[in-house]
CSV table of C-alpha atoms and ligand atoms in Angstrom, one decimal:
chain,number,residue,atom,x,y,z
Q,1307,MET,CA,7.5,14.6,-18.3
Q,1308,SER,CA,5.5,17.6,-17.3
Q,1309,TYR,CA,4.3,20.0,-20.0
Q,1310,VAL,CA,6.4,22.8,-18.5
Q,1311,ASP,CA,9.6,20.8,-18.6
Q,1312,GLU,CA,8.8,19.5,-22.1
Q,1313,ILE,CA,8.4,23.0,-23.4
Q,1314,TYR,CA,11.5,24.3,-21.8
Q,1315,GLU,CA,13.5,21.5,-23.4
Q,1316,ARG,CA,11.9,22.2,-26.7
Q,1317,VAL,CA,12.8,25.9,-26.5
Q,1318,VAL,CA,16.5,25.1,-25.7
Q,1319,ARG,CA,16.6,22.5,-28.5
Q,1320,GLU,CA,15.0,24.8,-31.1
Q,1321,ASN,CA,16.7,28.1,-30.1
Q,1322,ARG,CA,20.3,26.9,-29.8
Q,1323,GLY,CA,22.7,29.1,-27.9
Q,1324,GLU,CA,20.1,31.7,-27.1
Q,1325,VAL,CA,20.8,31.7,-23.4
Q,1326,GLU,CA,19.0,34.9,-22.4
Q,1327,PHE,CA,15.9,33.6,-24.2
Q,1328,HIS,CA,16.2,30.2,-22.4
Q,1329,GLN,CA,16.6,32.0,-19.1
Q,1330,ALA,CA,13.5,34.2,-19.6
Q,1331,VAL,CA,11.3,31.2,-20.7
Q,1332,LYS,CA,12.5,29.1,-17.8
Q,1333,GLU,CA,11.8,31.9,-15.3
Q,1334,VAL,CA,8.3,32.6,-16.6
Q,1335,LEU,CA,7.3,28.9,-17.1
Q,1336,GLU,CA,8.6,27.9,-13.6
Q,1337,SER,CA,6.6,30.6,-12.0
Q,1338,LEU,CA,3.5,29.5,-14.0
Q,1339,ARG,CA,3.9,25.8,-13.2
Q,1340,LEU,CA,1.0,25.8,-10.8
Q,1341,VAL,CA,-1.4,27.4,-13.3
Q,1342,ILE,CA,-0.2,25.3,-16.2
Q,1343,GLU,CA,-0.4,22.0,-14.4
Q,1344,SER,CA,-3.9,22.7,-13.3
Q,1345,LYS,CA,-5.0,22.8,-17.0
Q,1346,GLU,CA,-2.3,20.7,-18.6
Q,1347,ASP,CA,-4.5,18.5,-20.8
Q,1348,GLU,CA,-6.4,21.5,-22.2
Q,1349,TYR,CA,-3.3,23.5,-22.9
Q,1350,ARG,CA,-1.4,20.5,-24.4
Q,1351,LYS,CA,-4.2,19.8,-26.9
Q,1352,ILE,CA,-4.1,23.3,-28.3
Q,1353,ALA,CA,-0.2,23.5,-28.1
Q,1354,LEU,CA,-0.6,26.6,-26.1
Q,1355,LEU,CA,2.9,26.8,-24.7
Q,1356,GLU,CA,4.5,26.0,-28.1
Q,1357,ARG,CA,2.6,28.9,-29.6
Q,1358,LEU,CA,3.4,31.2,-26.6
Q,1359,THR,CA,7.1,30.6,-26.8
Q,1360,GLU,CA,7.4,31.0,-30.6
Q,1361,PRO,CA,7.3,34.6,-31.9
Q,1362,GLU,CA,4.6,35.3,-34.4
Q,1363,ARG,CA,7.2,36.9,-36.6
Q,1364,ILE,CA,10.9,37.9,-36.5
Q,1365,ILE,CA,12.1,40.5,-39.1
Q,1366,SER,CA,15.8,40.8,-39.5
Q,1367,PHE,CA,17.4,43.1,-41.9
Q,1368,ARG,CA,20.6,44.9,-43.1
Q,1369,VAL,CA,21.1,48.5,-42.0
Q,1370,PRO,CA,23.7,50.3,-44.2
Q,1371,TRP,CA,24.7,53.9,-43.4
Q,1372,ILE,CA,27.6,56.3,-44.1
Q,1373,ASP,CA,29.8,57.5,-41.2
Q,1374,ASP,CA,31.4,61.0,-41.0
Q,1375,ASN,CA,34.5,59.7,-42.8
Q,1376,GLY,CA,32.5,58.7,-45.8
Q,1377,GLN,CA,32.9,55.0,-45.0
Q,1378,VAL,CA,29.8,52.8,-45.4
Q,1379,GLN,CA,28.9,50.9,-42.2
Q,1380,ILE,CA,26.6,47.9,-41.9
Q,1381,ASN,CA,24.6,46.8,-38.9
Q,1382,LYS,CA,22.0,44.2,-38.2
Q,1383,GLY,CA,18.4,45.4,-37.5
Q,1384,TYR,CA,15.6,43.3,-35.9
Q,1385,ARG,CA,12.0,43.4,-34.9
Q,1386,VAL,CA,10.6,40.5,-32.9
Q,1387,GLN,CA,6.8,40.5,-33.1
Q,1388,PHE,CA,6.1,38.1,-30.4
Q,1389,ASN,CA,2.4,38.0,-29.5
Q,1390,SER,CA,-0.6,40.1,-30.7
Q,1391,ALA,CA,-3.4,38.3,-28.8
Q,1392,ILE,CA,-4.4,41.4,-26.8
Q,1393,GLY,CA,-3.3,44.3,-29.1
Q,1394,PRO,CA,-0.8,45.6,-31.6
Q,1395,TYR,CA,2.8,44.6,-30.8
Q,1396,LYS,CA,4.4,47.1,-28.4
Q,1397,GLY,CA,7.9,47.2,-27.0
Q,1398,GLY,CA,11.1,49.2,-27.2
Q,1399,LEU,CA,14.0,49.4,-29.7
Q,1400,ARG,CA,17.5,48.8,-28.2
Q,1401,PHE,CA,20.6,50.1,-29.9
Q,1402,HIS,CA,23.6,48.4,-28.3
Q,1403,PRO,CA,26.6,46.3,-29.5
Q,1404,SER,CA,25.3,43.3,-27.4
Q,1405,VAL,CA,21.9,43.1,-29.3
Q,1406,ASN,CA,21.2,39.8,-30.9
Q,1407,GLU,CA,18.1,37.6,-31.5
Q,1408,SER,CA,18.4,35.9,-28.1
Q,1409,ILE,CA,18.3,39.2,-26.2
Q,1410,LEU,CA,15.4,40.5,-28.2
Q,1411,LYS,CA,13.5,37.3,-27.9
Q,1412,PHE,CA,14.0,37.4,-24.1
Q,1413,LEU,CA,12.8,41.0,-24.0
Q,1414,GLY,CA,9.9,40.4,-26.4
Q,1415,PHE,CA,8.7,37.4,-24.4
Q,1416,GLU,CA,8.8,39.2,-21.1
Q,1417,GLN,CA,7.0,42.1,-22.7
Q,1418,ILE,CA,3.9,40.0,-23.5
Q,1419,PHE,CA,3.1,39.6,-19.8
Q,1420,LYS,CA,4.3,43.0,-18.8
Q,1421,ASN,CA,2.0,44.7,-21.3
Q,1422,SER,CA,-0.9,42.5,-20.3
Q,1423,LEU,CA,-0.3,43.5,-16.6
Q,1424,THR,CA,-0.7,47.2,-17.4
Q,1425,GLY,CA,-4.4,46.6,-18.3
Q,1426,HIS,CA,-3.9,48.2,-21.7
Q,1427,PRO,CA,-4.6,46.5,-25.1
Q,1428,ILE,CA,-1.0,46.0,-26.2
Q,1429,GLY,CA,0.7,42.9,-27.5
Q,1430,GLY,CA,4.4,42.0,-26.9
Q,1431,GLY,CA,7.3,42.9,-29.2
Q,1432,LYS,CA,10.9,44.2,-29.1
Q,1433,GLY,CA,13.5,45.2,-31.6
Q,1434,GLY,CA,16.8,47.0,-32.1
Q,1435,SER,CA,20.2,46.8,-33.6
Q,1436,ASN,CA,23.8,46.0,-32.7
Q,1437,PHE,CA,24.6,49.6,-33.6
Q,1438,ASP,CA,26.5,51.5,-30.9
Q,1439,PRO,CA,25.3,55.1,-30.6
Q,1440,LYS,CA,28.1,56.0,-28.3
Q,1441,CYS,CA,30.6,58.6,-29.7
Q,1442,LYS,CA,28.6,59.0,-32.8
Q,1443,SER,CA,27.8,62.5,-34.2
Q,1444,ASP,CA,24.2,63.6,-34.5
Q,1445,ARG,CA,24.4,63.3,-38.3
Q,1446,GLU,CA,25.6,59.7,-37.9
Q,1447,ILE,CA,22.8,58.9,-35.5
Q,1448,MET,CA,20.3,60.4,-38.0
Q,1449,ALA,CA,21.8,58.5,-40.9
Q,1450,PHE,CA,21.5,55.2,-39.0
Q,1451,CYS,CA,18.0,55.8,-37.8
Q,1452,GLN,CA,16.7,56.8,-41.2
Q,1453,SER,CA,18.2,53.6,-42.7
Q,1454,PHE,CA,16.8,51.5,-39.9
Q,1455,MET,CA,13.3,52.9,-40.4
Q,1456,THR,CA,13.5,52.5,-44.2
Q,1457,GLU,CA,13.3,48.8,-43.6
Q,1458,LEU,CA,11.2,48.7,-40.4
Q,1459,TYR,CA,8.3,51.0,-41.6
Q,1460,LYS,CA,6.9,48.1,-43.7
Q,1461,TYR,CA,6.0,46.2,-40.5
Q,1462,THR,CA,5.0,49.0,-38.1
Q,1463,GLY,CA,1.9,51.3,-37.7
Q,1464,ALA,CA,-0.4,52.5,-35.1
Q,1465,ALA,CA,-2.7,49.4,-35.4
Q,1466,GLN,CA,0.1,47.0,-36.2
Q,1467,ASP,CA,3.3,47.5,-34.2
Q,1468,VAL,CA,4.3,50.5,-32.1
Q,1469,PRO,CA,8.0,50.6,-31.1
Q,1470,ALA,CA,9.4,52.9,-28.4
Q,1471,GLY,CA,12.8,53.6,-26.8
Q,1472,ASP,CA,15.1,51.4,-24.7
Q,1473,ILE,CA,18.8,51.3,-24.1
Q,1474,GLY,CA,20.5,53.6,-26.6
Q,1475,VAL,CA,17.2,54.9,-28.0
Q,1476,GLY,CA,16.1,58.2,-26.4
Q,1477,ALA,CA,14.2,61.3,-27.6
Q,1478,ARG,CA,16.8,62.1,-30.3
Q,1479,GLU,CA,16.6,58.7,-31.9
Q,1480,ILE,CA,12.8,58.5,-31.6
Q,1481,GLY,CA,12.6,61.9,-33.4
Q,1482,PHE,CA,14.7,60.7,-36.3
Q,1483,LEU,CA,12.8,57.4,-36.6
Q,1484,PHE,CA,9.4,59.1,-36.5
Q,1485,GLY,CA,10.5,61.7,-39.1
Q,1486,GLN,CA,11.6,59.0,-41.5
Q,1487,TYR,CA,8.4,57.0,-41.0
Q,1488,LYS,CA,6.4,60.1,-41.9
Q,1489,ARG,CA,8.5,60.8,-44.9
Q,1490,LEU,CA,8.1,57.2,-46.2
Q,1491,THR,CA,4.4,56.8,-45.5
Q,1492,SER,CA,2.9,60.3,-45.5
Q,1493,GLN,CA,1.1,59.3,-42.4
Q,1494,TYR,CA,1.2,61.4,-39.2
Q,1495,GLU,CA,0.1,58.7,-36.7
Q,1496,GLY,CA,1.1,57.4,-33.3
Q,1497,MET,CA,3.3,54.6,-34.7
Q,1498,ILE,CA,6.1,55.1,-32.1
Q,1499,THR,CA,6.1,56.3,-28.5
Q,1500,GLY,CA,8.5,58.4,-26.6
Q,1501,LYS,CA,8.1,61.2,-29.2
Q,1502,GLY,CA,9.0,64.9,-28.4
Q,1503,LEU,CA,6.3,66.9,-26.6
Q,1504,LYS,CA,5.9,69.1,-29.7
Q,1505,PHE,CA,5.0,66.3,-32.0
Q,1506,GLY,CA,2.7,63.8,-30.2
Q,1507,GLY,CA,4.7,62.9,-27.2
Q,1508,SER,CA,3.1,62.5,-23.8
Q,1509,LEU,CA,4.1,64.4,-20.6
Q,1510,VAL,CA,5.6,62.0,-18.0
Q,1511,ARG,CA,6.8,59.4,-20.6
Q,1512,THR,CA,10.4,60.4,-19.9
Q,1513,GLU,CA,9.9,60.0,-16.2
Q,1514,SER,CA,7.4,57.1,-16.3
Q,1515,THR,CA,9.5,54.0,-15.9
Q,1516,GLY,CA,11.6,55.3,-13.0
Q,1517,TYR,CA,8.6,56.9,-11.3
Q,1518,GLY,CA,6.6,53.7,-11.7
Q,1519,VAL,CA,9.3,51.6,-10.1
Q,1520,VAL,CA,9.1,53.8,-7.0
Q,1521,TYR,CA,5.3,54.0,-6.9
Q,1522,ILE,CA,5.1,50.2,-6.9
Q,1523,LEU,CA,7.9,49.9,-4.4
Q,1524,GLU,CA,6.1,52.3,-2.1
Q,1525,GLU,CA,2.9,50.2,-2.4
Q,1526,MET,CA,4.8,47.0,-1.7
Q,1527,LEU,CA,6.4,48.5,1.4
Q,1528,LYS,CA,3.1,49.9,2.6
Q,1529,LYS,CA,1.2,46.6,2.1
Q,1530,ASN,CA,3.9,44.9,4.2
Q,1531,GLY,CA,3.8,47.4,7.0
Q,1532,LYS,CA,6.9,49.3,6.0
Q,1533,GLU,CA,7.5,52.8,4.6
Q,1534,LEU,CA,9.8,54.5,2.1
Q,1535,VAL,CA,10.4,57.7,4.0
Q,1536,GLY,CA,14.0,57.9,5.4
Q,1537,LYS,CA,15.2,54.7,3.7
Q,1538,LYS,CA,18.7,54.6,2.1
Q,1539,VAL,CA,18.4,53.5,-1.5
Q,1540,VAL,CA,21.1,52.2,-3.9
Q,1541,ILE,CA,20.3,52.4,-7.6
Q,1542,SER,CA,22.4,51.0,-10.4
Q,1543,GLY,CA,22.7,52.7,-13.8
Q,1544,SER,CA,22.4,56.4,-14.4
Q,1545,GLY,CA,20.3,56.3,-17.5
Q,1546,ASN,CA,16.6,57.1,-18.0
Q,1547,VAL,CA,15.2,54.6,-15.5
Q,1548,ALA,CA,17.8,55.2,-12.8
Q,1549,ILE,CA,17.6,59.0,-13.0
Q,1550,TYR,CA,13.8,59.1,-12.6
Q,1551,ALA,CA,13.7,56.4,-10.0
Q,1552,THR,CA,16.1,58.6,-8.1
Q,1553,GLU,CA,13.9,61.7,-8.6
Q,1554,LYS,CA,10.7,60.0,-7.4
Q,1555,ALA,CA,12.4,58.2,-4.5
Q,1556,GLN,CA,13.8,61.6,-3.3
Q,1557,GLN,CA,10.4,63.3,-3.7
Q,1558,LEU,CA,8.9,60.6,-1.6
Q,1559,GLY,CA,11.4,61.1,1.2
Q,1560,ALA,CA,14.0,58.4,0.6
Q,1561,LYS,CA,17.7,59.1,0.4
Q,1562,VAL,CA,19.5,57.8,-2.7
Q,1563,ILE,CA,23.2,57.3,-1.9
Q,1564,ALA,CA,24.7,55.6,-5.0
Q,1565,LEU,CA,24.4,55.4,-8.8
Q,1566,SER,CA,26.5,53.7,-11.4
Q,1567,ASP,CA,27.2,53.4,-15.1
Q,1568,SER,CA,29.0,50.8,-17.2
Q,1569,GLN,CA,32.4,52.1,-16.0
Q,1570,GLY,CA,31.9,52.4,-12.2
Q,1571,TYR,CA,29.8,53.8,-9.4
Q,1572,ILE,CA,29.5,56.8,-7.1
Q,1573,TYR,CA,28.7,56.9,-3.4
Q,1574,ASP,CA,27.4,60.1,-1.9
Q,1575,GLN,CA,26.6,59.7,1.8
Q,1576,ASN,CA,24.8,63.0,1.8
Q,1577,GLY,CA,22.4,61.9,-0.9
Q,1578,ILE,CA,22.8,62.2,-4.7
Q,1579,ASN,CA,22.5,65.6,-6.2
Q,1580,LEU,CA,20.4,64.7,-9.2
Q,1581,GLU,CA,20.7,68.0,-11.1
Q,1582,ILE,CA,24.4,67.3,-11.4
Q,1583,VAL,CA,23.8,63.7,-12.6
Q,1584,LYS,CA,21.3,65.0,-15.2
Q,1585,GLN,CA,23.8,67.5,-16.5
Q,1586,ILE,CA,26.4,64.8,-16.9
Q,1587,LYS,CA,24.2,62.1,-18.3
Q,1588,GLU,CA,21.4,63.8,-20.1
Q,1589,VAL,CA,23.1,66.9,-21.4
Q,1590,ARG,CA,26.9,66.1,-21.7
Q,1591,ARG,CA,26.5,62.3,-22.2
Q,1592,GLY,CA,29.5,61.9,-19.9
Q,1593,THR,CA,30.5,59.3,-17.4
Q,1594,ILE,CA,29.3,59.0,-13.8
Q,1595,GLU,CA,32.9,59.5,-12.6
Q,1596,GLU,CA,32.5,63.2,-13.5
Q,1597,TYR,CA,30.2,63.6,-10.5
Q,1598,ILE,CA,33.1,63.8,-8.0
Q,1599,GLU,CA,34.5,66.8,-9.9
Q,1600,ALA,CA,31.3,68.7,-8.8
Q,1601,VAL,CA,30.9,66.9,-5.4
Q,1602,PRO,CA,34.5,66.1,-4.1
Q,1603,SER,CA,33.1,64.6,-0.9
Q,1604,ALA,CA,31.5,61.8,-2.9
Q,1605,LYS,CA,33.5,58.7,-3.8
Q,1606,TYR,CA,34.0,57.1,-7.2
Q,1607,THR,CA,35.0,53.4,-7.6
Q,1608,ALA,CA,35.8,51.9,-11.0
Q,1609,GLY,CA,34.2,48.7,-12.1
Q,1610,LYS,CA,31.3,46.7,-10.5
Q,1611,GLY,CA,30.6,46.5,-6.8
Q,1612,ILE,CA,27.7,49.0,-6.2
Q,1613,TRP,CA,25.8,46.2,-4.3
Q,1614,SER,CA,28.4,46.2,-1.6
Q,1615,ILE,CA,27.1,49.6,-0.3
Q,1616,PRO,CA,24.9,49.0,2.7
Q,1617,CYS,CA,21.3,50.2,2.0
Q,1618,HIS,CA,17.7,49.4,2.9
Q,1619,ILE,CA,16.4,49.3,-0.7
Q,1620,ALA,CA,18.2,48.2,-3.9
Q,1621,LEU,CA,16.8,49.2,-7.3
Q,1622,PRO,CA,18.8,47.6,-10.2
Q,1623,CYS,CA,18.1,49.9,-13.1
Q,1624,ALA,CA,21.0,49.3,-15.5
Q,1625,THR,CA,20.9,46.0,-17.5
Q,1626,GLN,CA,20.2,42.2,-17.5
Q,1627,ASN,CA,22.0,39.9,-15.0
Q,1628,GLU,CA,23.8,42.7,-13.2
Q,1629,LEU,CA,23.0,41.4,-9.7
Q,1630,ASP,CA,24.0,37.8,-8.9
Q,1631,LEU,CA,23.7,35.6,-5.9
Q,1632,GLU,CA,26.8,37.0,-4.2
Q,1633,ASP,CA,25.5,40.5,-4.6
Q,1634,ALA,CA,22.1,39.4,-3.2
Q,1635,LYS,CA,23.8,37.8,-0.2
Q,1636,MET,CA,25.8,41.0,0.4
Q,1637,LEU,CA,22.7,43.2,0.2
Q,1638,ARG,CA,20.7,41.0,2.6
Q,1639,GLY,CA,23.7,40.8,5.0
Q,1640,ASN,CA,23.9,44.6,5.0
Q,1641,GLY,CA,20.2,45.0,6.0
Q,1642,CYS,CA,18.4,45.3,2.6
Q,1643,ILE,CA,14.7,44.8,3.1
Q,1644,ALA,CA,13.3,45.4,-0.5
Q,1645,VAL,CA,14.4,45.1,-4.1
Q,1646,ALA,CA,12.4,46.3,-7.1
Q,1647,GLU,CA,13.8,45.7,-10.6
Q,1648,GLY,CA,13.9,48.8,-12.8
Q,1649,ALA,CA,15.8,47.1,-15.5
Q,1650,ASN,CA,14.6,43.9,-17.4
Q,1651,MET,CA,15.9,40.7,-15.7
Q,1652,PRO,CA,18.7,42.5,-13.8
Q,1653,CYS,CA,18.7,39.8,-11.1
Q,1654,THR,CA,19.9,36.4,-11.9
Q,1655,MET,CA,17.5,33.6,-11.1
Q,1656,LYS,CA,19.6,32.5,-8.2
Q,1657,ALA,CA,19.6,36.0,-6.8
Q,1658,THR,CA,15.8,36.3,-7.2
Q,1659,ASN,CA,15.2,33.0,-5.4
Q,1660,TYR,CA,17.6,34.0,-2.6
Q,1661,PHE,CA,15.7,37.3,-2.0
Q,1662,GLN,CA,12.4,35.4,-1.8
Q,1663,GLU,CA,13.7,32.7,0.4
Q,1664,SER,CA,15.3,35.2,2.8
Q,1665,ASP,CA,12.2,37.4,3.1
Q,1666,VAL,CA,13.5,40.4,1.2
Q,1667,LEU,CA,10.5,42.0,-0.5
Q,1668,PHE,CA,11.0,41.5,-4.2
Q,1669,MET,CA,9.2,43.1,-7.1
Q,1670,PRO,CA,10.1,41.7,-10.6
Q,1671,GLY,CA,10.8,44.0,-13.5
Q,1672,LYS,CA,7.8,42.8,-15.4
Q,1673,ALA,CA,5.6,44.6,-12.8
Q,1674,ALA,CA,8.1,47.2,-11.5
Q,1675,ASN,CA,9.1,48.7,-14.8
Q,1676,ALA,CA,5.8,48.4,-16.5
Q,1677,GLY,CA,5.1,52.1,-15.9
Q,1678,GLY,CA,7.1,52.9,-19.1
Q,1679,VAL,CA,5.0,50.9,-21.4
Q,1680,ALA,CA,1.8,51.9,-19.6
Q,1681,THR,CA,2.6,55.5,-20.2
Q,1682,SER,CA,3.4,54.7,-23.8
Q,1683,ALA,CA,-0.1,53.3,-24.1
Q,1684,LEU,CA,-1.4,56.6,-22.6
Q,1685,GLU,CA,0.6,58.3,-25.4
Q,1686,MET,CA,-1.1,56.1,-28.0
Q,1687,SER,CA,-4.5,57.0,-26.5
Q,1688,GLN,CA,-3.8,60.7,-26.6
Q,1689,ASN,CA,-2.5,60.4,-30.2
Q,1690,SER,CA,-5.6,58.6,-31.4
Q,1691,MET,CA,-7.9,61.1,-29.7
Q,1692,HIS,CA,-5.8,64.0,-30.9
Q,1693,LEU,CA,-5.5,65.6,-27.5
Q,1694,TYR,CA,-3.0,66.1,-24.7
Q,1695,TRP,CA,-3.4,65.5,-21.0
Q,1696,THR,CA,-1.5,67.6,-18.4
Q,1697,PHE,CA,1.5,66.3,-16.4
Q,1698,ALA,CA,-0.6,65.9,-13.3
Q,1699,GLU,CA,-3.3,63.9,-15.2
Q,1700,VAL,CA,-0.8,61.5,-16.7
Q,1701,GLU,CA,1.2,61.1,-13.5
Q,1702,GLU,CA,-2.0,60.3,-11.5
Q,1703,LYS,CA,-3.0,57.7,-14.2
Q,1704,LEU,CA,0.5,56.2,-13.9
Q,1705,ARG,CA,0.3,56.0,-10.1
Q,1706,ARG,CA,-3.0,54.3,-10.3
Q,1707,ILE,CA,-1.8,51.8,-12.9
Q,1708,MET,CA,1.2,50.9,-10.7
Q,1709,VAL,CA,-1.0,50.4,-7.6
Q,1710,ASN,CA,-3.3,48.3,-9.7
Q,1711,ILE,CA,-0.5,46.2,-11.0
Q,1712,PHE,CA,0.6,45.5,-7.5
Q,1713,ALA,CA,-3.0,44.5,-6.5
Q,1714,LYS,CA,-3.2,42.1,-9.5
Q,1715,ALA,CA,0.2,40.5,-8.7
Q,1716,GLU,CA,-0.7,40.2,-5.0
Q,1717,ASP,CA,-4.1,38.8,-5.7
Q,1718,ALA,CA,-2.8,36.1,-8.2
Q,1719,ALA,CA,-0.1,35.1,-5.7
Q,1720,LYS,CA,-2.7,34.6,-3.0
Q,1721,ARG,CA,-5.1,32.7,-5.3
Q,1722,TYR,CA,-2.3,30.2,-6.1
Q,1723,GLY,CA,-1.3,29.8,-2.4
Q,1724,VAL,CA,2.0,31.7,-2.6
Q,1725,PRO,CA,1.2,35.1,-0.9
Q,1726,GLY,CA,3.9,37.7,-1.1
Q,1727,ASN,CA,5.5,35.9,-4.1
Q,1728,TYR,CA,5.1,38.8,-6.6
Q,1729,VAL,CA,7.2,37.0,-9.3
Q,1730,VAL,CA,4.6,34.2,-9.5
Q,1731,GLY,CA,1.8,36.7,-9.0
Q,1732,ALA,CA,2.9,39.1,-11.8
Q,1733,ASN,CA,3.5,36.2,-14.3
Q,1734,ILE,CA,0.1,34.6,-13.5
Q,1735,ALA,CA,-1.8,37.8,-13.8
Q,1736,GLY,CA,-0.2,38.7,-17.1
Q,1737,PHE,CA,-0.5,35.2,-18.4
Q,1738,GLU,CA,-4.2,34.6,-17.7
Q,1739,LYS,CA,-5.4,37.5,-19.9
Q,1740,VAL,CA,-3.2,36.6,-22.8
Q,1741,VAL,CA,-4.1,33.0,-22.7
Q,1742,ASP,CA,-7.8,33.7,-22.6
Q,1743,ALA,CA,-7.5,35.9,-25.6
Q,1744,MET,CA,-5.4,33.3,-27.5
Q,1745,ILE,CA,-7.9,30.6,-26.8
Q,1746,ALA,CA,-10.8,32.8,-27.9
Q,1747,GLN,CA,-9.1,33.6,-31.2
Q,1748,GLY,CA,-8.6,30.0,-32.2
Q,1749,ILE,CA,-5.5,28.3,-33.6
Q,1750,VAL,CA,-3.5,31.1,-35.0
S,880,NDP,P1,19.8,53.9,-20.6
S,880,NDP,O1,20.6,53.6,-21.9
S,880,NDP,O2,19.2,55.3,-20.5
S,880,NDP,O3,20.7,53.6,-19.3
S,880,NDP,C1,21.3,52.4,-19.1
S,880,NDP,C2,22.3,52.6,-17.9
S,880,NDP,O4,22.8,51.4,-17.5
S,880,NDP,C3,23.5,53.6,-18.2
S,880,NDP,O5,23.8,54.3,-17.1
S,880,NDP,C4,24.5,52.5,-18.6
S,880,NDP,O6,25.9,53.0,-18.4
S,880,NDP,C5,24.2,51.5,-17.6
S,880,NDP,N1,24.8,50.2,-18.0
S,880,NDP,C6,24.6,49.6,-19.2
S,880,NDP,N2,25.2,48.4,-19.2
S,880,NDP,C7,25.8,48.2,-18.0
S,880,NDP,C8,26.6,47.2,-17.4
S,880,NDP,N3,26.9,46.1,-18.1
S,880,NDP,N4,26.9,47.4,-16.1
S,880,NDP,C9,26.6,48.5,-15.4
S,880,NDP,N5,25.9,49.5,-16.0
S,880,NDP,C10,25.5,49.4,-17.2
S,880,NDP,O7,18.7,52.8,-20.5
S,880,NDP,P2,17.4,52.8,-19.7
S,880,NDP,O8,17.6,53.5,-18.4
S,880,NDP,O9,16.3,53.2,-20.6
S,880,NDP,O10,17.1,51.2,-19.5
S,880,NDP,C11,17.7,50.5,-18.4
S,880,NDP,C12,17.0,49.2,-18.2
S,880,NDP,O11,15.6,49.4,-18.0
S,880,NDP,C13,17.1,48.2,-19.4
S,880,NDP,O12,17.1,46.9,-18.9
S,880,NDP,C14,15.8,48.5,-20.1
S,880,NDP,O13,15.4,47.4,-20.9
S,880,NDP,C15,14.9,48.7,-18.9
S,880,NDP,N6,13.6,49.4,-19.2
S,880,NDP,C16,13.7,50.6,-19.7
S,880,NDP,C17,12.5,51.3,-19.9
S,880,NDP,C18,12.4,52.7,-20.3
S,880,NDP,O14,11.3,53.3,-20.4
S,880,NDP,N7,13.6,53.4,-20.6
S,880,NDP,C19,11.2,50.6,-19.7
S,880,NDP,C20,11.3,49.3,-19.2
S,880,NDP,C21,12.5,48.7,-18.9
S,880,NDP,P3,26.6,54.0,-19.5
S,880,NDP,O15,26.0,55.3,-19.4
S,880,NDP,O16,28.0,53.9,-19.2
S,880,NDP,O17,26.2,53.3,-20.9
């Protein structure tokens, strides 16, 4: 049996029921098959893939907190410290009822290669809780965050593990988490990113993931003889990534016609009015349905189905496995020419394969949404140097990073004889650096 197949079987056997983690490992290993098989004996001898697929450490803990009725609540907290070969662990915290070890291991595993691709010295990690921040008061959120950090602070630090936000963890939560870390350690250091601008945050961090998705999309289109200007774009989600992908796509001349949330989606043939969406989602924390109160000509549909809207470009920016084979076929049938994943693993493997087989340009999340963590690394740099860069400086660095990521993915795909396959290219480019570092550091 080949080393890749053997390791996949081992991962399934030793991580029972963790389907998201199995899926992520399968996707990555399959795309690395060419590289791994060319050095199979060497890698087997040092158990490279066994080590790569086993987190260095998983911390799991109880998070007790008191709700507004005086009732004690208990949640589960986790941090998966997956791989520190090229730098301190780096990856977001997700607060969502669906959070479990499988989801965090899938995200942490993917993060290793994504972080490597950015060119910054950051390892891979991920964490979070099954806590649901929806419909909680600010005091309840603070109580939860303080309790969560009271356990997590033992394992984090600027040179050790630097968490950030993810689904359910935005500026408010990061502020509470940072405040509690400082209180417990008496250290004012860049131990978390996504901080407020008045206490160590970086300009452009809020916009970075969404902007980065569109920068790399634009580069992919350009290198394939197409352009973004005038294209109709459908974006799923209406959270941080979706909002700023919309903003940059509009700035660069595209027309975004649909957005969604977990309840349904809106279609505005005149182009989404983003200020209204920001008011609903960032200020009022409402549902996307409220958009039609402000724009009666737009249409709201409850439930899934956003991918049935004809468009040239699709940017899935909500959550994992939100776009399946049927959706992919519908998009292609309606004239879609390019897909870039703003979310992590939003397309199922069958959908991804379909896009690639049917000549739809496809940029995987590992490359497309790496602008967020790259800008987090820029925040870490500014913190350690005790200085701030301007918005224009950070944005230009972000743009260059995304163009560079595209070049690395394109180059690796060409080197291994699969030009235009950015899934394989991104995985190989990320993998090579981590593996070289692991080998140089011996059996650890
Ligand atoms: P947010 O919590 O800000 O937004 C998530 C959005 O997706 C919300 O609009 C939410 O709807 C919607 N959503 C959630 N679940 C579903 C579902 N099952 N079906 C349809 N819509 C759904 O998260 P982010 O924008 O930060 O993250 C989105 C994705 O991008 C995640 O996969 C995340 O891991 C990834 N990512 C984020 C980065 C960042 O910097 N923020 C960096 C790299 C990746 P509702 O409002 O109803 O909850």
